[in-house]
Amino acid sequence: MNKNSSNTMALAPTTSNKRETVCIFGTGDFGRALGHKMIQSGYPVVYGSRSTQISNLIPKDAEVLSHAEAAQKAAIIIIAIQRQHYNFLTPLAEVLHGKVLVDISNNLKLNQYPESNAEYLAQLLPGSKVVKAFNTVSAWALQSGTLDASRQVFVCGDDVEAKQMVMDIVRALGLTPLDKGSLLAAQEIENYPLQLFPMWKFPFFLSLGLTAFFFVYCVVLDIVYTYIYENNDFSFFIAITIPNRVCPVMALILLALVYLPGIFAAIIQLYRGTKYRRFPDWLDRWMLCRKQLGLIALAFASLHVVFTLVSPLRAFVRWRTNRGIISQALNNQTEPLDHTNAWLSDSYLALGILGYFLFVLLGITSLPSVSNNVNWREFRFVQSKLGYLALILCTAHTMVYGGTWFLSPSAYKWYLPNIYILSLIIPCAVLVVKFVLVFPCVDKPLTRIRQGWERNPKYSE
Ligand code: NAP
């Protein structure tokens, strides 16, 4: 089939609901994927290419013409070409005059050029209306239809009408346009696909640092100390025992760190007597990555569960159990059941199970697919009320696990407290301050401040 001629009629809209022809410059991966999607959505597509040769890869029903010919057929032209080739557009300035040019390009590095690609295009072709869009959608997602994760299309441009036309196309493709304002926003939009888990950096490095610290701490107290003073080689503790000590400690501390910034925010608002002053930057950034901190905490808690479940399979644990049984047999004496100990062990396990259940619930409700389906009050109920309940249960789990051990000198090797004691400091501090904050004499003014009341209105200026 000759694509150059067969669709000429289709390109001329005859009815009002017929979609307008869209021109795409470039028959590369993205140009083809977008063209395919547009044809599916009812848009006649014409390609502008260096070669008008027909290829099997080009969507059926699309025309392929020279750039100048193709541009004349449409009011909107999508530039599916890398920025470094934009120079070839300059001789086409006349034919592109007044047309809407959609810049979809990305760079290889953050802030690679002094100006965004879209602004560069606008400088090259001042007579055209440049709109930035589609750069955060991948050709693969367009082609495979797996657009769930990237349904949002950021759009920006200086010409409101042109931007509206592009947003209409975005909607027609089943995507959600998000107006980011003028073309000045293009640099930020172009940087989005290049960012590497921006919200995860602080939680990741914090977790890494704390894990390394607690791991070394345990190695020193559980392996080095035992080797020096008891001449026992427990170096194999590195594989399971120590990770199973570090994981719950990390889970508990990180969960407490999810709620600590909220406590700081409340104290700052109470102190200032207004909510209309910005929090310090560090607190803003901390608040923004609470979800990530919570998810890492959940990962540590899950590892703790798995490490605990494999415990009975461990040679060391079986050896210790057998030694207890044999010593009772040799002494011909059965140790009576210690009811206090039985209560403590069942209680700390039950608290751990309940705490972990709530932990998982928090993790599930933080997933966009779930959080999008609950209203604000439900979300806050789960993340705040149930979150604090999870923190209380996990803190109680650790306290009951430790029991009165913190009173025993064996909990302080080299005068250093056992790791479980360290893990309780931040959660206990958070819970105590939160307890104070819910007292009516503190809660009432805080609620009023959060509703807009100001103790001293000069702060709102
Ligand atoms: P590509 O497969 O390399 O295609 C680029 C097309 O540009 C070529 O097929 C060619 O089309 C045209 N071209 C190449 N050199 C040219 C030159 N010197 N002069 C004029 N035209 C030239 O690249 P792509 O993956 O489709 O990406 C195209 C643009 O979309 C890039 O700016 C990229 O950043 C952006 N983008 C891509 C994706 C993706 O998933 N691939 C996602 C978002 C944004 P003709 O042979 O037809 O002339």
Coordinates of C-alpha atoms and ligand atoms in Angstrom, one line a residue:
M1 CA 0.0 0.0 0.0
N2 CA 1.3 3.4 -0.9
K3 CA 1.1 5.4 2.3
N4 CA 2.0 8.6 0.5
S5 CA -1.2 8.8 -1.2
S6 CA -3.8 6.6 0.3
N7 CA -4.8 8.7 3.3
T8 CA -5.0 12.1 1.8
M9 CA -8.8 12.0 2.0
A10 CA -8.7 10.8 5.6
L11 CA -6.6 13.9 6.5
A12 CA -9.3 16.3 5.5
P13 CA -11.9 16.4 8.3
T14 CA -15.4 16.3 7.0
T15 CA -17.4 16.1 10.2
S16 CA -17.0 18.2 13.4
N17 CA -16.1 15.2 15.6
K18 CA -13.3 14.1 13.2
R19 CA -10.0 14.6 14.9
E20 CA -7.4 17.0 13.4
T21 CA -4.4 15.7 11.6
V22 CA -1.2 15.5 13.7
C23 CA 2.2 15.7 12.2
I24 CA 5.2 13.9 13.7
F25 CA 8.7 14.8 12.7
G26 CA 10.9 11.7 13.0
T27 CA 10.1 8.1 12.5
G28 CA 12.2 6.8 15.3
D29 CA 11.1 4.8 18.4
F30 CA 9.1 7.5 20.0
G31 CA 7.6 9.0 16.8
R32 CA 6.3 5.5 15.8
A33 CA 5.0 4.6 19.2
L34 CA 3.2 8.0 19.6
G35 CA 1.9 7.8 16.0
H36 CA 0.5 4.3 16.6
K37 CA -1.3 5.5 19.8
M38 CA -2.7 8.5 18.0
I39 CA -4.1 6.5 15.1
Q40 CA -5.7 4.2 17.7
S41 CA -7.3 7.3 19.2
G42 CA -8.7 8.5 15.9
Y43 CA -6.1 11.0 14.8
P44 CA -4.9 11.0 11.2
V45 CA -1.1 11.0 11.4
V46 CA 1.4 12.3 8.9
Y47 CA 5.1 11.8 9.4
G48 CA 7.8 14.3 8.3
S49 CA 11.0 12.3 7.7
R50 CA 14.3 12.6 5.9
S51 CA 13.3 9.5 3.9
T52 CA 9.8 9.0 2.5
Q53 CA 10.5 5.3 2.0
I54 CA 7.8 3.1 3.5
S55 CA 8.9 0.9 6.3
N56 CA 7.0 -2.0 8.0
L57 CA 7.7 -0.4 11.4
I58 CA 5.7 2.7 10.6
P59 CA 2.1 2.5 11.7
K60 CA -0.3 1.4 9.0
D61 CA -2.6 4.2 7.9
A62 CA 0.0 6.9 8.5
E63 CA 1.5 9.0 5.7
V64 CA 5.2 9.6 5.3
L65 CA 6.2 12.9 3.6
S66 CA 9.1 15.3 3.6
H67 CA 9.2 17.6 6.6
A68 CA 8.0 20.6 4.7
E69 CA 5.1 18.7 3.1
A70 CA 4.0 17.0 6.3
A71 CA 4.1 20.3 8.3
Q72 CA 1.7 21.9 5.8
K73 CA -0.9 19.2 6.6
A74 CA -1.2 19.9 10.4
A75 CA -1.5 22.6 12.9
I76 CA 0.3 20.6 15.5
I77 CA 3.8 19.1 14.9
I78 CA 5.4 16.8 17.4
I79 CA 9.2 17.0 17.2
A80 CA 10.3 13.4 17.9
I81 CA 13.9 14.1 17.2
Q82 CA 16.9 14.6 19.5
R83 CA 17.8 18.2 20.4
Q84 CA 21.2 18.1 18.7
H85 CA 19.5 17.8 15.3
Y86 CA 17.1 20.8 15.8
N87 CA 19.2 22.9 13.4
F88 CA 17.6 21.3 10.5
L89 CA 14.3 23.0 11.5
T90 CA 15.7 26.5 10.9
P91 CA 15.2 26.4 7.1
L92 CA 11.6 25.3 7.7
A93 CA 10.8 28.4 9.8
E94 CA 8.4 29.8 7.2
V95 CA 6.3 26.6 6.9
L96 CA 6.4 26.2 10.7
H97 CA 5.3 29.8 11.4
G98 CA 2.2 29.9 13.6
K99 CA 2.2 26.2 14.1
V100 CA 2.2 24.4 17.5
L101 CA 5.5 22.6 18.0
V102 CA 5.5 19.9 20.7
D103 CA 8.9 19.3 22.2
I104 CA 9.1 15.8 23.7
S105 CA 12.9 15.6 24.0
N106 CA 14.9 14.5 27.0
N107 CA 18.6 14.9 27.7
L108 CA 21.3 12.5 28.9
K109 CA 22.3 14.5 32.0
L110 CA 20.6 16.8 34.5
N111 CA 20.8 20.5 33.3
Q112 CA 22.9 19.4 30.3
Y113 CA 22.3 22.7 28.5
P114 CA 22.0 26.2 29.9
E115 CA 18.4 26.4 28.6
S116 CA 15.8 23.7 28.2
N117 CA 15.4 22.0 24.9
A118 CA 11.9 23.5 24.5
E119 CA 13.2 27.0 25.1
Y120 CA 16.0 26.3 22.6
L121 CA 13.4 25.2 20.1
A122 CA 11.4 28.4 20.7
Q123 CA 14.6 30.5 20.2
L124 CA 15.3 28.7 16.9
L125 CA 11.7 29.2 15.7
P126 CA 10.3 32.4 17.3
G127 CA 7.3 32.4 14.9
S128 CA 6.1 29.0 16.3
K129 CA 4.2 28.2 19.5
V130 CA 6.3 25.7 21.5
V131 CA 4.8 23.4 24.0
K132 CA 6.7 20.9 26.1
A133 CA 4.9 17.5 26.7
F134 CA 5.2 13.7 26.6
N135 CA 8.8 13.6 27.6
T136 CA 8.1 11.6 30.8
V137 CA 6.2 8.9 28.8
S138 CA 8.3 6.1 27.3
A139 CA 8.0 4.7 23.8
W140 CA 7.8 1.3 25.4
A141 CA 4.9 2.2 27.7
L142 CA 3.0 3.8 24.7
Q143 CA 3.5 0.7 22.6
S144 CA 2.8 -1.9 25.2
G145 CA -0.1 0.0 26.7
T146 CA 1.4 -0.3 30.2
L147 CA 0.8 3.4 31.0
D148 CA -0.6 2.9 34.5
A149 CA 2.5 4.1 36.2
S150 CA 3.0 7.1 33.9
R151 CA -0.5 8.3 33.2
Q152 CA 0.4 11.9 34.0
V153 CA 1.8 14.0 31.1
F154 CA 3.4 17.3 32.2
V155 CA 2.6 20.1 29.8
C156 CA 4.0 23.6 29.7
G157 CA 4.1 26.5 27.2
D158 CA 3.7 30.2 26.9
D159 CA 0.7 30.1 24.5
V160 CA -2.4 29.1 26.4
E161 CA -4.3 28.1 23.3
A162 CA -1.5 25.9 22.0
K163 CA -1.1 24.3 25.4
Q164 CA -4.9 23.6 25.5
M165 CA -4.7 21.9 22.1
V166 CA -1.9 19.6 23.3
M167 CA -3.7 18.9 26.5
D168 CA -6.8 17.8 24.5
I169 CA -4.6 15.4 22.5
V170 CA -3.1 14.0 25.8
R171 CA -6.7 13.4 27.2
A172 CA -7.8 11.8 23.9
L173 CA -4.9 9.3 24.3
G174 CA -6.3 8.3 27.7
L175 CA -3.6 10.1 29.6
T176 CA -3.8 12.9 32.2
P177 CA -2.3 16.3 31.4
L178 CA -0.8 18.3 34.2
D179 CA -0.4 22.0 33.4
K180 CA 3.0 23.1 34.7
G181 CA 2.7 26.6 33.6
S182 CA 4.9 28.6 31.2
L183 CA 7.9 27.3 29.1
L184 CA 10.2 28.2 32.0
A185 CA 9.0 25.0 33.7
A186 CA 10.4 23.0 30.8
Q187 CA 13.9 22.6 32.4
E188 CA 12.3 21.0 35.5
I189 CA 10.1 18.7 33.4
E190 CA 13.1 17.7 31.3
N191 CA 15.0 16.8 34.5
Y192 CA 12.2 14.5 35.8
P193 CA 13.1 11.4 33.8
L194 CA 16.8 11.8 34.9
Q195 CA 16.3 11.9 38.6
L196 CA 17.2 8.7 40.5
F197 CA 14.8 8.1 43.3
P198 CA 15.0 11.7 44.6
M199 CA 12.8 11.1 47.6
W200 CA 14.7 8.0 48.5
K201 CA 18.2 9.5 48.9
F202 CA 17.9 10.7 52.5
P203 CA 16.0 7.6 53.8
F204 CA 18.4 5.3 52.0
F205 CA 21.7 6.9 53.2
L206 CA 20.3 7.4 56.7
S207 CA 19.3 3.7 56.9
L208 CA 22.7 2.7 55.4
G209 CA 24.6 4.8 58.0
L210 CA 22.5 3.6 61.0
T211 CA 22.6 -0.1 59.8
A212 CA 26.4 0.1 59.5
F213 CA 26.7 1.7 63.0
F214 CA 24.4 -0.9 64.7
F215 CA 26.1 -3.8 62.9
V216 CA 29.5 -2.7 64.0
Y217 CA 28.2 -2.1 67.5
C218 CA 26.8 -5.6 67.7
V219 CA 30.0 -7.1 66.3
V220 CA 32.0 -5.4 69.0
L221 CA 29.7 -6.4 71.9
D222 CA 28.6 -9.9 70.7
I223 CA 31.7 -11.2 69.0
V224 CA 34.8 -9.2 70.0
Y225 CA 33.8 -8.9 73.7
T226 CA 32.9 -12.6 73.9
Y227 CA 36.1 -13.6 72.2
I228 CA 38.3 -11.5 74.5
Y229 CA 36.5 -12.2 77.9
E230 CA 35.0 -15.7 77.3
N231 CA 37.3 -17.0 74.7
N232 CA 34.3 -18.1 72.6
D233 CA 34.3 -17.7 68.8
F234 CA 30.8 -16.5 67.9
S235 CA 31.9 -15.0 64.5
F236 CA 29.1 -16.9 62.8
F237 CA 26.7 -14.5 64.5
I238 CA 27.4 -12.2 61.6
A239 CA 25.2 -14.3 59.3
I240 CA 21.8 -14.3 61.2
T241 CA 22.1 -13.4 64.9
I242 CA 23.4 -9.9 64.3
P243 CA 21.2 -9.0 61.3
N244 CA 18.3 -10.2 63.4
R245 CA 19.2 -7.8 66.1
V246 CA 19.9 -4.9 63.7
C247 CA 16.7 -5.3 61.6
P248 CA 14.1 -4.8 64.4
V249 CA 16.2 -1.9 65.8
M250 CA 16.2 -0.3 62.4
A251 CA 12.5 -0.9 61.8
L252 CA 11.6 0.6 65.2
I253 CA 13.9 3.7 64.9
L254 CA 12.8 4.4 61.3
L255 CA 9.1 4.0 62.2
A256 CA 9.7 6.5 65.0
L257 CA 11.5 8.8 62.5
V258 CA 8.3 8.8 60.4
Y259 CA 6.4 10.5 63.3
L260 CA 9.2 12.6 64.8
P261 CA 9.0 15.4 62.1
G262 CA 5.3 15.8 62.8
I263 CA 6.1 16.3 66.5
F264 CA 8.7 18.9 65.6
A265 CA 6.2 20.6 63.3
A266 CA 3.6 20.7 66.1
I267 CA 6.1 22.2 68.6
I268 CA 7.3 24.8 66.1
Q269 CA 3.7 25.8 65.3
L270 CA 2.8 26.0 69.0
Y271 CA 6.0 28.1 69.7
R272 CA 5.3 30.5 66.8
G273 CA 1.6 30.6 67.3
T274 CA 0.9 30.4 63.6
K275 CA 0.9 27.9 60.7
Y276 CA 1.7 30.6 58.2
R277 CA 5.4 30.6 58.5
R278 CA 7.5 28.1 56.6
F279 CA 9.2 25.2 58.4
P280 CA 12.9 25.1 58.2
D281 CA 14.1 23.4 55.0
W282 CA 15.5 20.3 56.8
L283 CA 12.1 19.7 58.3
D284 CA 10.2 20.2 55.0
R285 CA 12.5 17.7 53.3
W286 CA 12.2 15.2 56.2
M287 CA 8.4 15.5 56.1
L288 CA 8.4 14.8 52.3
C289 CA 10.2 11.5 52.7
R290 CA 8.2 10.0 55.5
K291 CA 6.6 7.5 53.2
Q292 CA 10.0 6.2 52.0
L293 CA 11.2 6.0 55.6
G294 CA 8.2 4.0 56.5
L295 CA 8.6 1.6 53.6
I296 CA 12.3 1.0 54.5
A297 CA 11.2 0.4 58.1
L298 CA 8.7 -2.2 56.8
A299 CA 11.4 -3.9 54.8
F300 CA 13.5 -4.2 58.0
A301 CA 10.6 -5.5 59.9
S302 CA 9.9 -8.1 57.2
L303 CA 13.5 -9.2 57.3
H304 CA 13.3 -9.5 61.1
V305 CA 10.2 -11.8 60.7
V306 CA 12.0 -14.0 58.2
F307 CA 15.2 -14.2 60.3
T308 CA 13.1 -15.1 63.3
L309 CA 11.1 -17.8 61.5
V310 CA 14.3 -19.6 60.3
S311 CA 15.7 -19.6 63.9
P312 CA 14.7 -23.2 64.7
L313 CA 16.6 -24.4 61.7
R314 CA 19.9 -23.0 62.9
A315 CA 22.6 -25.5 64.1
F316 CA 23.5 -23.1 67.0
V317 CA 19.9 -22.9 68.3
R318 CA 19.4 -26.7 68.0
W319 CA 22.7 -27.2 69.8
R320 CA 21.7 -24.9 72.6
T321 CA 18.2 -26.6 73.0
N322 CA 19.8 -30.1 73.0
R323 CA 22.4 -28.9 75.6
G324 CA 19.5 -27.8 77.9
I325 CA 17.7 -31.1 77.5
I326 CA 20.8 -33.2 78.0
S327 CA 21.8 -31.2 81.1
Q328 CA 18.3 -31.8 82.6
A329 CA 18.6 -35.5 81.8
L330 CA 22.1 -35.7 83.3
N331 CA 20.9 -34.0 86.5
N332 CA 17.8 -36.2 86.3
Q333 CA 15.8 -33.0 86.9
T334 CA 13.1 -31.3 84.8
E335 CA 13.1 -27.6 85.1
P336 CA 9.7 -26.3 86.2
L337 CA 7.8 -24.1 83.8
D338 CA 8.6 -20.5 84.5
H339 CA 5.2 -18.9 84.1
T340 CA 6.5 -15.3 84.2
N341 CA 8.9 -16.1 81.4
A342 CA 6.1 -17.9 79.5
W343 CA 3.9 -14.9 79.8
L344 CA 6.6 -12.5 78.8
S345 CA 7.6 -14.5 75.7
D346 CA 4.0 -15.0 74.5
S347 CA 3.3 -11.3 75.1
Y348 CA 6.3 -10.0 73.3
L349 CA 5.5 -12.3 70.3
A350 CA 1.9 -11.3 70.3
L351 CA 2.8 -7.6 70.4
G352 CA 5.3 -8.2 67.6
I353 CA 2.7 -10.0 65.4
L354 CA 0.1 -7.2 65.9
G355 CA 2.7 -4.5 65.4
Y356 CA 3.9 -6.1 62.2
F357 CA 0.3 -6.5 61.0
L358 CA -0.4 -2.8 61.4
F359 CA 3.0 -2.1 59.8
V360 CA 2.0 -4.0 56.7
L361 CA -1.4 -2.2 56.7
L362 CA 0.4 1.2 56.7
G363 CA 2.7 0.0 53.8
I364 CA -0.3 -1.1 51.8
T365 CA -2.3 2.1 52.3
S366 CA 0.8 4.1 51.2
L367 CA 0.5 2.5 47.7
P368 CA -1.0 5.0 45.2
S369 CA -3.5 2.5 43.9
V370 CA -4.9 2.1 47.5
S371 CA -4.4 5.6 48.8
N372 CA -6.3 7.0 45.7
N373 CA -9.3 5.0 46.8
V374 CA -9.6 6.2 50.3
N375 CA -10.6 9.7 51.3
W376 CA -8.4 12.1 53.2
R377 CA -9.9 11.3 56.6
E378 CA -9.5 7.5 56.1
F379 CA -5.9 8.0 54.9
R380 CA -5.1 10.1 58.0
F381 CA -6.8 7.6 60.2
V382 CA -4.6 4.8 58.9
Q383 CA -1.4 6.7 58.6
S384 CA -1.7 8.7 61.9
K385 CA -3.9 6.8 64.3
L386 CA -3.0 3.3 63.2
G387 CA 0.6 4.4 62.6
Y388 CA 1.0 5.5 66.2
L389 CA -0.7 2.3 67.4
A390 CA 1.9 0.3 65.3
L391 CA 4.7 2.4 67.0
I392 CA 3.2 1.7 70.5
L393 CA 2.9 -2.0 69.8
C394 CA 6.4 -2.3 68.3
T395 CA 7.9 -0.3 71.2
A396 CA 6.0 -2.5 73.7
H397 CA 7.3 -5.6 71.8
T398 CA 10.9 -4.4 72.3
M399 CA 10.3 -3.4 76.0
V400 CA 8.7 -6.7 76.9
Y401 CA 11.5 -8.6 74.9
G402 CA 14.1 -6.8 77.1
G403 CA 12.0 -7.1 80.3
T404 CA 14.2 -6.2 83.3
W405 CA 17.4 -7.1 81.4
F406 CA 18.4 -3.4 81.3
L407 CA 18.9 -3.6 85.1
S408 CA 21.4 -6.5 84.7
P409 CA 25.1 -5.7 84.4
S410 CA 25.3 -8.2 81.4
A411 CA 23.3 -5.7 79.4
Y412 CA 26.3 -3.3 79.6
K413 CA 29.4 -4.8 78.1
W414 CA 32.2 -2.3 78.2
Y415 CA 29.7 0.1 79.8
L416 CA 27.8 0.2 76.5
P417 CA 24.1 -0.5 76.6
N418 CA 22.6 -3.4 74.7
I419 CA 21.3 -2.4 71.2
Y420 CA 17.7 -2.9 72.2
I421 CA 18.0 -0.2 74.8
L422 CA 19.4 2.2 72.2
S423 CA 16.5 1.4 69.9
L424 CA 14.0 2.5 72.5
I425 CA 15.3 6.1 72.9
I426 CA 13.7 7.8 69.9
P427 CA 10.4 5.8 69.9
C428 CA 9.9 6.5 73.6
A429 CA 10.7 10.2 73.1
V430 CA 8.2 10.4 70.2
L431 CA 5.5 8.7 72.2
V432 CA 6.0 10.7 75.4
V433 CA 5.8 14.1 73.5
K434 CA 2.8 12.9 71.5
F435 CA 1.2 12.0 74.7
V436 CA 1.7 15.5 75.9
L437 CA 0.5 17.0 72.6
V438 CA -2.9 15.2 72.9
F439 CA -3.6 16.8 76.3
P440 CA -6.6 19.2 75.7
C441 CA -4.7 22.2 77.0
V442 CA -2.0 21.6 74.2
D443 CA -4.2 20.0 71.6
K444 CA -6.8 22.8 71.5
P445 CA -4.5 25.7 70.7
L446 CA -2.6 23.5 68.2
T447 CA -5.9 22.6 66.5
R448 CA -6.9 26.3 66.3
I449 CA -3.5 27.2 64.9
R450 CA -3.9 24.5 62.2
Q451 CA -7.3 26.0 61.4
G452 CA -5.7 29.4 60.7
W453 CA -5.8 31.2 64.1
E454 CA -2.7 33.2 64.9
R455 CA -1.5 34.3 68.3
N456 CA 0.4 37.2 66.9
P457 CA -0.8 38.2 63.4
K458 CA 2.5 39.9 62.5
Y459 CA 3.8 36.4 61.7
S460 CA 1.4 36.0 58.8
E461 CA 2.9 39.0 56.9
Ligands
NAP1 P1 15.4 7.7 17.6 O1 14.8 6.3 17.6 O2 16.8 7.8 17.5 O3 14.7 8.6 16.5 C1 15.0 9.9 16.2 C2 14.6 10.2 14.9 O4 15.0 11.5 14.5 C3 15.1 9.3 13.8 O5 14.4 8.2 13.6 C4 15.1 10.3 12.6 O6 13.8 10.2 11.9 C5 15.3 11.6 13.2 N1 16.6 12.1 12.9 C6 17.8 11.6 13.3 N2 18.8 12.3 12.9 C7 18.3 13.4 12.3 C8 18.9 14.5 11.7 N3 20.2 14.7 11.6 N4 18.0 15.4 11.2 C9 16.7 15.3 11.2 N5 16.1 14.2 11.8 C10 16.9 13.3 12.3 O7 15.0 8.5 19.0 P2 13.6 8.3 19.8 O8 13.9 7.3 20.9 O9 12.5 8.2 18.9 O10 13.6 9.8 20.5 C11 13.2 10.9 19.8 C12 13.0 12.0 20.8 O11 12.0 11.6 21.8 C13 14.2 12.3 21.6 O12 14.4 13.7 21.8 C14 14.0 11.7 23.0 O13 14.6 12.4 24.0 C15 12.5 11.8 23.1 N6 11.9 10.8 24.0 C16 12.1 9.5 23.7 C17 11.5 8.5 24.5 C18 11.7 7.0 24.3 O14 11.2 6.2 25.1 N7 12.3 6.6 23.2 C19 10.7 8.9 25.6 C20 10.5 10.3 25.8 C21 11.1 11.2 25.0 P3 13.7 10.1 10.3 O15 14.7 9.0 9.9 O16 12.3 9.7 10.1 O17 14.1 11.4 9.8

